[in-house]
PDB file of C-alpha atoms and ligand atoms in Angstrom:
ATOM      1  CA  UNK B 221       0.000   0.000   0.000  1.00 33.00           C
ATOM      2  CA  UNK B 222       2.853   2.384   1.095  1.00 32.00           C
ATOM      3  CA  UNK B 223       5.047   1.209  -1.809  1.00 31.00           C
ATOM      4  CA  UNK B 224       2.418   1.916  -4.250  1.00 32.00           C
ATOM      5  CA  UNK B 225       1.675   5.440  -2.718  1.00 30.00           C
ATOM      6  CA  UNK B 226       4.934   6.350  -2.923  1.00 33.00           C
ATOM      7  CA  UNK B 227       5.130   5.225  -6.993  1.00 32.00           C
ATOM      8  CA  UNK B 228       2.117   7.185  -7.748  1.00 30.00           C
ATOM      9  CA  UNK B 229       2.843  10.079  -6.319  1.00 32.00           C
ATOM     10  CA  UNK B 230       5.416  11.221  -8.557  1.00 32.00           C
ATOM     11  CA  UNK B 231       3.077   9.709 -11.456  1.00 30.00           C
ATOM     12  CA  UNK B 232      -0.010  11.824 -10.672  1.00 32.00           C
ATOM     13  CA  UNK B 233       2.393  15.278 -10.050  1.00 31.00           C
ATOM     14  CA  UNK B 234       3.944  14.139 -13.438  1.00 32.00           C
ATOM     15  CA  UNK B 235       0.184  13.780 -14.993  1.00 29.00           C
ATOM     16  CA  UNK B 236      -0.812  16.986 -13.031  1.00 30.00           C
ATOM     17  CA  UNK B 237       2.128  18.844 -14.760  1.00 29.00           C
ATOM     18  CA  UNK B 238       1.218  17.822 -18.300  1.00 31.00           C
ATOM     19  CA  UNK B 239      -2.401  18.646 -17.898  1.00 30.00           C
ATOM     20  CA  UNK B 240      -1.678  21.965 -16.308  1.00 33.00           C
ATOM     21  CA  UNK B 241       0.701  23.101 -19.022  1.00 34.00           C
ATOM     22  CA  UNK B 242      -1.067  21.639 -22.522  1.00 36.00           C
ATOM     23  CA  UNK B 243      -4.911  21.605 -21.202  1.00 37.00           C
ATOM     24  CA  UNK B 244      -5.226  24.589 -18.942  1.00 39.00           C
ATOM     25  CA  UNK B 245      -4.612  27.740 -19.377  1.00 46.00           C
ATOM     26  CA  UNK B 246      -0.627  28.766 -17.732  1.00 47.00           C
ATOM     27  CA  UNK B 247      -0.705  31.161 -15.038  1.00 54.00           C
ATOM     28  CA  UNK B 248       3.222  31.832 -14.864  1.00 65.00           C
ATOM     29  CA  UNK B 249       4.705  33.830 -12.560  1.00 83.00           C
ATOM     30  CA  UNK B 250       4.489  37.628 -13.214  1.00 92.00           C
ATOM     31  CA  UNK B 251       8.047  38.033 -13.248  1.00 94.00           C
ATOM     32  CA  UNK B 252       8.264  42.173 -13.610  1.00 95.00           C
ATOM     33  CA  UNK B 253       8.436  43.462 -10.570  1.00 94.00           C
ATOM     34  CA  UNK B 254       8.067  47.379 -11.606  1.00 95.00           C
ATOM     35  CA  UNK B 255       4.623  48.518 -10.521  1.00 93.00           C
ATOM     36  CA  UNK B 256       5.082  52.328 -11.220  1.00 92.00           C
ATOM     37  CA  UNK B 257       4.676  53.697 -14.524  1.00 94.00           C
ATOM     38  CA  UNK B 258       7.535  56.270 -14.436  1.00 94.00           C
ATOM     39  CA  UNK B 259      10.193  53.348 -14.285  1.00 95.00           C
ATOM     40  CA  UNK B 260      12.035  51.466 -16.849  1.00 96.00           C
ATOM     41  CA  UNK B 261      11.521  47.434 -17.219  1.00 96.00           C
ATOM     42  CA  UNK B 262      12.013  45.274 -19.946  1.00 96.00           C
ATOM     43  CA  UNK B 263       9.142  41.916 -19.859  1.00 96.00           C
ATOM     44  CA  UNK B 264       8.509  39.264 -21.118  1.00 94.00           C
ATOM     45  CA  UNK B 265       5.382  37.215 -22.246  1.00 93.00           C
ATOM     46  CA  UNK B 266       2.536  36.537 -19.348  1.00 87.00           C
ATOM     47  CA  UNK B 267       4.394  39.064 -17.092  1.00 94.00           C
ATOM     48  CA  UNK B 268       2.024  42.018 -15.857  1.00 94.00           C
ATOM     49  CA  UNK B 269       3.432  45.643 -17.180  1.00 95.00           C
ATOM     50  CA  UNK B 270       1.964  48.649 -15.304  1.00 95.00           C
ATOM     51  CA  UNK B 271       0.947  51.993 -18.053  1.00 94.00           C
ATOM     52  CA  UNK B 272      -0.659  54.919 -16.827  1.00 94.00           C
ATOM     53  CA  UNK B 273      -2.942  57.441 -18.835  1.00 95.00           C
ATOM     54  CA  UNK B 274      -2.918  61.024 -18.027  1.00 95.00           C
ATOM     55  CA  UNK B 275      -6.071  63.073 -18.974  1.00 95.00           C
ATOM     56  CA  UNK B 276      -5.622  66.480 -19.141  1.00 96.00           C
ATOM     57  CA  UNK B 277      -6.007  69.934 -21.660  1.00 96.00           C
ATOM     58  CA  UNK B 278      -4.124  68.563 -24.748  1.00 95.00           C
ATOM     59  CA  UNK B 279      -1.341  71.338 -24.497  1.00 94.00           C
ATOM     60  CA  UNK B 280      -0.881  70.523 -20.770  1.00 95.00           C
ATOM     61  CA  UNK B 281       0.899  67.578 -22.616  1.00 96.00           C
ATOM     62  CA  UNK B 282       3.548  69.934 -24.313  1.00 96.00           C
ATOM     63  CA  UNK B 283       6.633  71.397 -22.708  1.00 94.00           C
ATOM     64  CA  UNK B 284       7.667  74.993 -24.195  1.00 91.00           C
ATOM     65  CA  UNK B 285       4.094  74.662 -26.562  1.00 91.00           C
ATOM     66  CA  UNK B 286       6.147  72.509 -29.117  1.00 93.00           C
ATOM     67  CA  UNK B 287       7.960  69.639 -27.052  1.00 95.00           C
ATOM     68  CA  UNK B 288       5.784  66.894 -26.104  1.00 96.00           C
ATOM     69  CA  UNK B 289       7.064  65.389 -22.670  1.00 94.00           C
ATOM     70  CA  UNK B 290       6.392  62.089 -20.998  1.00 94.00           C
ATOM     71  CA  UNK B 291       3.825  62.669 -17.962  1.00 93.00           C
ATOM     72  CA  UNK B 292       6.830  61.345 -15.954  1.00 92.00           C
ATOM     73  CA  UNK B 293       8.577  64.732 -16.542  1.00 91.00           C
ATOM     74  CA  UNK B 294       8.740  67.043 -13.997  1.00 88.00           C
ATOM     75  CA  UNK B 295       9.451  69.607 -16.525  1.00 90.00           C
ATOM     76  CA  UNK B 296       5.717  69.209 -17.335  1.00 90.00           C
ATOM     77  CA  UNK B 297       4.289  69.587 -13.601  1.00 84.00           C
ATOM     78  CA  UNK B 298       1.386  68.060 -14.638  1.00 85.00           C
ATOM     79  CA  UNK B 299       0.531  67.265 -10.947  1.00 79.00           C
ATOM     80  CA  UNK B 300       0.230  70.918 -10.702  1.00 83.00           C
ATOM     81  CA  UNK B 301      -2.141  71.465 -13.533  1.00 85.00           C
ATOM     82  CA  UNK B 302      -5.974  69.963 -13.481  1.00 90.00           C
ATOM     83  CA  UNK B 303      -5.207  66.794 -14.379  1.00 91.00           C
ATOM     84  CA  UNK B 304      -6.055  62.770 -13.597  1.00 92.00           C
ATOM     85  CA  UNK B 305      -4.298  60.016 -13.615  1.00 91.00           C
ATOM     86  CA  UNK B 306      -5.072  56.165 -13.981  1.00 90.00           C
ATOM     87  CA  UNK B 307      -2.545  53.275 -13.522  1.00 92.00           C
ATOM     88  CA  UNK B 308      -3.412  50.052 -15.486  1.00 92.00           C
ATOM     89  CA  UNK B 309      -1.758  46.636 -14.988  1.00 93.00           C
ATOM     90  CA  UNK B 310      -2.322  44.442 -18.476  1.00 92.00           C
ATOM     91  CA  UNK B 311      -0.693  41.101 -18.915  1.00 92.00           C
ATOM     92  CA  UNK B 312       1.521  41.180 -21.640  1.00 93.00           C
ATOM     93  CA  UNK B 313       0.232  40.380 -25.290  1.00 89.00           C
ATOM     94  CA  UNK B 314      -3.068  39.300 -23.687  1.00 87.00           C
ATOM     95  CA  UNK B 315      -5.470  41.398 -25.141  1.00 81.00           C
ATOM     96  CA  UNK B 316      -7.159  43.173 -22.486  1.00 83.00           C
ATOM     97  CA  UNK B 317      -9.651  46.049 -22.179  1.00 84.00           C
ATOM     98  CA  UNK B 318      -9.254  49.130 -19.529  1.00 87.00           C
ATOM     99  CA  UNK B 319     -12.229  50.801 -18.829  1.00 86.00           C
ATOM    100  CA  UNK B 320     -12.493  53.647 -17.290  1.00 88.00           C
ATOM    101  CA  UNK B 321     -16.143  54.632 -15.428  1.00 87.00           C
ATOM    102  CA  UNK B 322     -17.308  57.428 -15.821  1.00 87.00           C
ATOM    103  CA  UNK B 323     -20.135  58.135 -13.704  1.00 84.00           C
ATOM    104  CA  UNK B 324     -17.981  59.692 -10.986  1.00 84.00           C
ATOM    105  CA  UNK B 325     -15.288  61.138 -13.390  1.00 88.00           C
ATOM    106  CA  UNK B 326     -15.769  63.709 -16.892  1.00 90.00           C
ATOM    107  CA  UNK B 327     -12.782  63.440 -18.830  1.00 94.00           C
ATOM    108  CA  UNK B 328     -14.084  66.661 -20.127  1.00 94.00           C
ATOM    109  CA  UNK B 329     -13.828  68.344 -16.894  1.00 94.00           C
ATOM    110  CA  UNK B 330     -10.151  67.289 -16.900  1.00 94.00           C
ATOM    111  CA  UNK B 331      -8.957  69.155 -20.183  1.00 96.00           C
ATOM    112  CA  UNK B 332     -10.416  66.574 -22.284  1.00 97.00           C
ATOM    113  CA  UNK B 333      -7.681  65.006 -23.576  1.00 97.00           C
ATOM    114  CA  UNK B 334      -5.716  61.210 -22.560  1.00 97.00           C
ATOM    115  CA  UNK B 335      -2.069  60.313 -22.810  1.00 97.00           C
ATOM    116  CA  UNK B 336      -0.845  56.913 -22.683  1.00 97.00           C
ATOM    117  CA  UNK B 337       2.650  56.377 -21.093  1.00 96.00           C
ATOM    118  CA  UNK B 338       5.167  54.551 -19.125  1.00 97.00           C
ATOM    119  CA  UNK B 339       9.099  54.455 -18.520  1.00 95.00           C
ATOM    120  CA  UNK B 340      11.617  57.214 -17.394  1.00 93.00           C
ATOM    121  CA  UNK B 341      15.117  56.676 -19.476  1.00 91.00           C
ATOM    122  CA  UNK B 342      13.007  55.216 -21.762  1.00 91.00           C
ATOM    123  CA  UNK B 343       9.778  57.320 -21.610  1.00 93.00           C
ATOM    124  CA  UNK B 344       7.238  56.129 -24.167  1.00 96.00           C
ATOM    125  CA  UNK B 345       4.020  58.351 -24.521  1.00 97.00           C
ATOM    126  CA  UNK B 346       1.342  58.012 -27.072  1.00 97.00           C
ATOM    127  CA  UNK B 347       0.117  61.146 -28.757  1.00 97.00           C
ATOM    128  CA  UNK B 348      -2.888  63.160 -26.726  1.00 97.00           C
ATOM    129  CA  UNK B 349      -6.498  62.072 -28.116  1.00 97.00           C
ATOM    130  CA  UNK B 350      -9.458  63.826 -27.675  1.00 97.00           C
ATOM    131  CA  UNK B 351     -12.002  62.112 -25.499  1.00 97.00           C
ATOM    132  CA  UNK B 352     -14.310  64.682 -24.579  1.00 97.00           C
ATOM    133  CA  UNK B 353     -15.720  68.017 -24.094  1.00 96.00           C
ATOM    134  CA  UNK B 354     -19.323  69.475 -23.565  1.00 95.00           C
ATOM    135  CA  UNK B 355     -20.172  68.817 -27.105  1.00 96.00           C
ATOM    136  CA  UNK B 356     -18.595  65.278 -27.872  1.00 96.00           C
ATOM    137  CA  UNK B 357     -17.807  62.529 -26.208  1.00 95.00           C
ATOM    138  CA  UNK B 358     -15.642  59.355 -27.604  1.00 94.00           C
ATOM    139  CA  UNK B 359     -15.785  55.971 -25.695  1.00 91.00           C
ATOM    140  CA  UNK B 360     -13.526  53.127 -27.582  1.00 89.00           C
ATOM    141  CA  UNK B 361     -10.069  53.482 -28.169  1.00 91.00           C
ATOM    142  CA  UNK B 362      -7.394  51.040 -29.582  1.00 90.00           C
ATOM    143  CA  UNK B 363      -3.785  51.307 -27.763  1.00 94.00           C
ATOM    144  CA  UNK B 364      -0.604  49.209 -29.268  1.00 94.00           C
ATOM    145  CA  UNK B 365       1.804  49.050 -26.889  1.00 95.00           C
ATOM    146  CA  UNK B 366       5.304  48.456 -29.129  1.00 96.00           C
ATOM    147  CA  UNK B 367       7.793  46.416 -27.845  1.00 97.00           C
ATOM    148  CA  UNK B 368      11.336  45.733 -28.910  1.00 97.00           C
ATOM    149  CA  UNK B 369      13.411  42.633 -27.153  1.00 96.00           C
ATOM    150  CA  UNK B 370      11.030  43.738 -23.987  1.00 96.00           C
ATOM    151  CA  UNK B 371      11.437  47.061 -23.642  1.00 97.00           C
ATOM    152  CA  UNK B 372       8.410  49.790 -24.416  1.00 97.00           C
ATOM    153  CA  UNK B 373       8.985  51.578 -27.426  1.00 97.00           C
ATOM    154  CA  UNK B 374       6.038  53.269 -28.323  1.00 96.00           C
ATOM    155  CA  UNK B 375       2.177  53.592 -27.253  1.00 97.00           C
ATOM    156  CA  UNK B 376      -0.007  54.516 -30.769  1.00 95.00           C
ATOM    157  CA  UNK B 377      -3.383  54.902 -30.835  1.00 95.00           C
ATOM    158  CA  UNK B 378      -4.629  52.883 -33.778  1.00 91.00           C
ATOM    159  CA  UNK B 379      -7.705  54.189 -35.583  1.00 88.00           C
ATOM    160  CA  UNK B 380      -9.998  52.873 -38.016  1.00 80.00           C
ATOM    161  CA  UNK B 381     -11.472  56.115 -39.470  1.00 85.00           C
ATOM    162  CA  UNK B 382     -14.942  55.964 -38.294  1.00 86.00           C
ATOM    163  CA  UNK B 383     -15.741  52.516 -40.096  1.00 81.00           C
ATOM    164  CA  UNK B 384     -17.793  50.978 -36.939  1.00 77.00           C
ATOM    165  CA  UNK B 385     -20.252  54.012 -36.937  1.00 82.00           C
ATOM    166  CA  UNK B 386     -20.341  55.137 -40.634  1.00 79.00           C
ATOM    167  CA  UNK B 387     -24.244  55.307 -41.524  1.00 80.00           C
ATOM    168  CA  UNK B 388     -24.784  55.253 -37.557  1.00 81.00           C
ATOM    169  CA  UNK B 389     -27.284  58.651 -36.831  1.00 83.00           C
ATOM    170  CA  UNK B 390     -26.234  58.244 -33.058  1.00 83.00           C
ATOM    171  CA  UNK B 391     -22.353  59.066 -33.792  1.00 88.00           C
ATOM    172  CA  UNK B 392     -20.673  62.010 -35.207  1.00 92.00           C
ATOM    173  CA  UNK B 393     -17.108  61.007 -37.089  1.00 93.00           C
ATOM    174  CA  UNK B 394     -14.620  63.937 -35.713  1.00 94.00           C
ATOM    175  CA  UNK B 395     -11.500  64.067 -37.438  1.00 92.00           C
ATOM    176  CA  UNK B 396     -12.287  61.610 -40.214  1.00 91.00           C
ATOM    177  CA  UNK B 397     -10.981  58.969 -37.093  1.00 92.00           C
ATOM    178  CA  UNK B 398     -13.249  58.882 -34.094  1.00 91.00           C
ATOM    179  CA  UNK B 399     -16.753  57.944 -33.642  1.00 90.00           C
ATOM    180  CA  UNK B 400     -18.230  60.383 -31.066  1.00 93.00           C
ATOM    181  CA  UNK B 401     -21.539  60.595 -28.809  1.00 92.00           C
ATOM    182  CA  UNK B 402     -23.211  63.415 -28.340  1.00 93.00           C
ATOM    183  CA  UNK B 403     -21.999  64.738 -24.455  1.00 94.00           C
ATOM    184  CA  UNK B 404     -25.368  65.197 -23.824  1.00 93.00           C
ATOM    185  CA  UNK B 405     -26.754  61.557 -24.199  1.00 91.00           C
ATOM    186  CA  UNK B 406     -24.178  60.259 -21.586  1.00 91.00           C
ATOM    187  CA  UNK B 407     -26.126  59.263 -18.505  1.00 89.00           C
ATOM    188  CA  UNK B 408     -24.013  61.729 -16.549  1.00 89.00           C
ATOM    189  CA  UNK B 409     -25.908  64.386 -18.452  1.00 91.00           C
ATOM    190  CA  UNK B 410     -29.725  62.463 -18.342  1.00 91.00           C
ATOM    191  CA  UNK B 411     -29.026  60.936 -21.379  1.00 90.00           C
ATOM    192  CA  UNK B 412     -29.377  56.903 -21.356  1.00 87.00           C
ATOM    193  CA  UNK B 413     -25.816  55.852 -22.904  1.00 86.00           C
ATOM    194  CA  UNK B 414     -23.095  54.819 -20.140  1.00 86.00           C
ATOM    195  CA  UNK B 415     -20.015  56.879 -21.388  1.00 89.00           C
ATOM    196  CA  UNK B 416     -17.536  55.163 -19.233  1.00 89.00           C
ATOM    197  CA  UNK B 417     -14.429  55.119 -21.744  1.00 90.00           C
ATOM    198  CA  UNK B 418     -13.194  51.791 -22.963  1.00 89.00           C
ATOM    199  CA  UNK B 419      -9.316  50.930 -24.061  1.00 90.00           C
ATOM    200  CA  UNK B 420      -8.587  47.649 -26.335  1.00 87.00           C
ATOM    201  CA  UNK B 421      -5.314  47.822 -25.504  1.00 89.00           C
ATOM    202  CA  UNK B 422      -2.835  45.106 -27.953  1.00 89.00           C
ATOM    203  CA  UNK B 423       1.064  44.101 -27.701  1.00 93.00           C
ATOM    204  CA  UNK B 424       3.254  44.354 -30.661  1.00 93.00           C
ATOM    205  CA  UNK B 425       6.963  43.373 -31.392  1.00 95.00           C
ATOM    206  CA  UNK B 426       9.490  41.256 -29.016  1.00 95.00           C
ATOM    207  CA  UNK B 427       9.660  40.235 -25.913  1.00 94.00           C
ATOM    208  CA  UNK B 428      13.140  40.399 -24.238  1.00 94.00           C
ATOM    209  CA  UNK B 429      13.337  36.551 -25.144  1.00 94.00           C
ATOM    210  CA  UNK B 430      12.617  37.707 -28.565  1.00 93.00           C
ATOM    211  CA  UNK B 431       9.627  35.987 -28.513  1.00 92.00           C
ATOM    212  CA  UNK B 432       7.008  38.006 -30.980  1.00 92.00           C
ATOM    213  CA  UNK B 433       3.663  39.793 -29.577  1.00 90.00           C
ATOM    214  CA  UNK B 434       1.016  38.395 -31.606  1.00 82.00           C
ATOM    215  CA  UNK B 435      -2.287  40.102 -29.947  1.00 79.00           C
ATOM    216  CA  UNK B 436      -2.188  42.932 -31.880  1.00 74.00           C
ATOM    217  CA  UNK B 437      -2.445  41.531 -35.142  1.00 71.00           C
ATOM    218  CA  UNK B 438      -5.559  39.047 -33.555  1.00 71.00           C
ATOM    219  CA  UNK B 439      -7.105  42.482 -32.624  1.00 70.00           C
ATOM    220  CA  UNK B 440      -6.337  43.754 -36.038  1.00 68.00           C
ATOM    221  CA  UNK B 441      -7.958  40.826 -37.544  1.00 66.00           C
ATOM    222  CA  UNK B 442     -11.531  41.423 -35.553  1.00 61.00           C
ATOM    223  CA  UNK B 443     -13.165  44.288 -35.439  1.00 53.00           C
ATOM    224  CA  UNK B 444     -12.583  46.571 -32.688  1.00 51.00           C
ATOM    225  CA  UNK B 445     -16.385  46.540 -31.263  1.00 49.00           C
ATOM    226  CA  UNK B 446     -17.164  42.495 -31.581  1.00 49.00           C
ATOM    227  CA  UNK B 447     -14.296  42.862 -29.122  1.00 50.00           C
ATOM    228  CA  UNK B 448     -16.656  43.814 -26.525  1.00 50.00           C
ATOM    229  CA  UNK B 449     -18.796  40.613 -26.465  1.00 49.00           C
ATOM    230  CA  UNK B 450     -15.435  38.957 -25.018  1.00 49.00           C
ATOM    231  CA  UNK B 451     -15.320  40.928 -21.776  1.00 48.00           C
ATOM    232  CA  UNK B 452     -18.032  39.191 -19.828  1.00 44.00           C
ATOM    233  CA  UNK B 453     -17.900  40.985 -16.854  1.00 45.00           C
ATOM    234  CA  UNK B 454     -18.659  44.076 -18.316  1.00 47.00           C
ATOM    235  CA  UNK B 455     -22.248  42.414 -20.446  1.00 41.00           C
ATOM    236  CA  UNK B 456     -24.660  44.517 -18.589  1.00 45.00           C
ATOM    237  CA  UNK B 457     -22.742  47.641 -19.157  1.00 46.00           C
ATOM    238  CA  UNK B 458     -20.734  49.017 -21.884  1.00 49.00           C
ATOM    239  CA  UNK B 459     -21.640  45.297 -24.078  1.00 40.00           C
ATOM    240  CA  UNK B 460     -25.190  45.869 -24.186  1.00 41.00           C
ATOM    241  CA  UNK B 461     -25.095  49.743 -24.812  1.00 45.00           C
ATOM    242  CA  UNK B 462     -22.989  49.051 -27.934  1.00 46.00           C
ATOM    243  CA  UNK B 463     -25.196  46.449 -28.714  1.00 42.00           C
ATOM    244  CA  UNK B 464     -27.724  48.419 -29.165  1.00 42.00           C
ATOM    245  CA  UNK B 465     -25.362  50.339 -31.495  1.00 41.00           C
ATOM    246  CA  UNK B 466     -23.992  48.091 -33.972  1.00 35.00           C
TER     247      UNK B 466
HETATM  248  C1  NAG D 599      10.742  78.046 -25.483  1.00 92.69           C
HETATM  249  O1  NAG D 599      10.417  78.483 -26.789  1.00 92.69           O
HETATM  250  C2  NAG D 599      10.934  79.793 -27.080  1.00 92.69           C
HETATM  251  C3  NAG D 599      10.402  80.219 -28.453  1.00 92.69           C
HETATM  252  O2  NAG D 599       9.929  79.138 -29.203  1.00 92.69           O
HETATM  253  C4  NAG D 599      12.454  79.736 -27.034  1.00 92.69           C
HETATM  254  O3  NAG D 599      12.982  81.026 -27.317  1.00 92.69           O
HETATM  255  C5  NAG D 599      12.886  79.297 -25.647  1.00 92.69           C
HETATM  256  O4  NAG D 599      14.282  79.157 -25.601  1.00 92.69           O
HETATM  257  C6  NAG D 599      12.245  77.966 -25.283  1.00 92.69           C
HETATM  258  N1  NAG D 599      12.562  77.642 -23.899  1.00 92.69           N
HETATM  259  C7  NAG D 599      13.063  76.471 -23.523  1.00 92.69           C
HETATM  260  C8  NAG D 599      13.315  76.298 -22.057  1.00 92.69           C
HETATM  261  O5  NAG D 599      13.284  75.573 -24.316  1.00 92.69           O
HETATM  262  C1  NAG D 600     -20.005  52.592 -13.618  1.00 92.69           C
HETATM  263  O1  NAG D 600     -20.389  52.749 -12.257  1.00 92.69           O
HETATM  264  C2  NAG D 600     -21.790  52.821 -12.092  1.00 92.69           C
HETATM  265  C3  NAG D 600     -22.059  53.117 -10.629  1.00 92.69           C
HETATM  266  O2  NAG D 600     -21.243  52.343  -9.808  1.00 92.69           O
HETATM  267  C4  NAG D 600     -22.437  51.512 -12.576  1.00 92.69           C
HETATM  268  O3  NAG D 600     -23.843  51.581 -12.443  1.00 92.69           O
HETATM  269  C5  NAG D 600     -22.090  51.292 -14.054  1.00 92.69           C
HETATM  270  O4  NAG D 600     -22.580  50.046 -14.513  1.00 92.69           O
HETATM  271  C6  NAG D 600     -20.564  51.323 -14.224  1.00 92.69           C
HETATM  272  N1  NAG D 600     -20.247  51.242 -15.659  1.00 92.69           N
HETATM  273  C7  NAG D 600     -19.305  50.414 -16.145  1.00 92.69           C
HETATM  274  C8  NAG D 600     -19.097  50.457 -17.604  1.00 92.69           C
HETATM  275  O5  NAG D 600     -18.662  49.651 -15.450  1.00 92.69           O
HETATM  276  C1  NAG D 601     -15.461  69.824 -28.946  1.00 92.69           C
HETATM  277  O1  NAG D 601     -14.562  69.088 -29.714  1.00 92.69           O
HETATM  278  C2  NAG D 601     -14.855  69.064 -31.092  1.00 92.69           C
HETATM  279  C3  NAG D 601     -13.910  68.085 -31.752  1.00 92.69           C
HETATM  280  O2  NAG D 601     -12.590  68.280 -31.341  1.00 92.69           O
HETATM  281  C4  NAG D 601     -14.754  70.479 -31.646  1.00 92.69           C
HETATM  282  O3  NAG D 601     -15.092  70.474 -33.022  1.00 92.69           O
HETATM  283  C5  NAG D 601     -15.728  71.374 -30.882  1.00 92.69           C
HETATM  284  O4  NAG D 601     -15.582  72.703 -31.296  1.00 92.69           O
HETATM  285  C6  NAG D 601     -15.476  71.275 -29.396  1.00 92.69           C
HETATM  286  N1  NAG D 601     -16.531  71.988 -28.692  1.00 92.69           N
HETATM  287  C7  NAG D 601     -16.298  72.758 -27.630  1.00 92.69           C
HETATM  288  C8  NAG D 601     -17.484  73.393 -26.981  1.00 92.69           C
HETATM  289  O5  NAG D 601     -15.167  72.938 -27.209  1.00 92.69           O
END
């Protein structure tokens, strides 16, 4: 009895192993151990990577009017400015959606415009993007996050120019790239559409074992609102109002 214990034990780790690895989903360690944004790491697949996204006026963004700065530069003091700022934790190349809720915050009280960004050597920042004022309000965004051997070398917004609300009366296309709301249907305003801000956020390049980032080209490949059907948790909420949408 003993004997035969002490055979299968090893077995049934051994069997335990194989099933966790080829029929379950991994959960590896998260082996970056950087948890602010202004900090420089390099990562590598299934390791967590922590962004932040500054909202603010769009030339709160710029040092000097022409120089845009990281929000990690002091130079900017964008603490000092009317300004907000959210911290975000993704899993790398997982594709993963940040929302942001709105019924407590107005981007549009906040200068109205969002910067993506992370590192301090090695600041990356995406360009600012309008999100909102009193008149228009934009809710979906797509962020690539551009990696080379590990290291973050670039945040884009990627656009589709307006294709998932073309021939939609309930959007406005601003800028011949985003599909806006009116402000003034958001339920913050006694309008019926939750305008909490969603970010379909997708790796790109290497990791620093050189190992590619595929999610952006599977987000690439679907369209940027079916996305939304994926993210369970948020069904009741954002899911259904685009629903009702598309
Ligand atoms: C700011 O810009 C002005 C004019 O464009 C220039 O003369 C000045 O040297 C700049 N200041 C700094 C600190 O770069
Ligand atoms: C935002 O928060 C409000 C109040 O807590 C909630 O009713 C709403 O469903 C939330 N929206 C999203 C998209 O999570
Ligand atoms: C709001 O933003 C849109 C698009 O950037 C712009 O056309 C419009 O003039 C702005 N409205 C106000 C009140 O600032």
């Amino acid at each position: 009895m003993t004997t035969l214990t002490r055979e299968l034990k090893p077995l049934l780790l051994f069997l335990v192993t194989i099933t966790s690895s080829t029929l379950l989903p991994v959960q590896p360690d998260d082996t970056n151990h950087v948890y602010t944004p202004c900090a420089d790491t390099t990562v590598q697949v299934s390791d967590g990577f922590t962004l932040s996204i500054a909202f603010s006026s769009s030339k709160a963004f710029f040092f000097n009017s022409t120089l845009q700065l990281s929000p990690c530069d002091s130079r900017l003091s964008l603490t000092s400015q009317n300004s907000q700022i959210s911290v975000f934790r993704p899993k790398v190349d997982e594709i993963s959606l940040l929302t942001i809720n709105t019924s407590s915050f107005s981007p549009g009280d906040y200068g109205g415009y969002m910067v993506a960004f992370a590192g301090r050597k090695y600041a990356a920042r995406s360009l600012p993007a309008f999100v909102a004022n009193s008149t228009y309000t934009v809710t979906s965004f797509t962020l690539v996050l551009e990696f080379k051997k590990g290291r973050l070398q670039n945040l884009y917004w990627k656009r589709d120019g307006c294709a998932q609300c073309s021939g939609n009366s309930k959007f406005v296309c601003l800028n011949n790239q985003d599909c806006a709301i009116g402000t003034s249907s958001c339920k913050k305003n006694g309008g019926s559409v939750d305008c909490s801000l969603g970010i379909q956020m997708a790796f790109s390049g290497t990791d620093k074992h050189f190992s590619a980032l595929n999610s952006w080209y599977e987000v690439e490949n679907l369209r940027q609102y079916s996305l939304y059907g994926l993210y369970s948790n948020l069904k009741d909420s954002l899911t259904s109002q685009y629903n009702n949408f598309f």
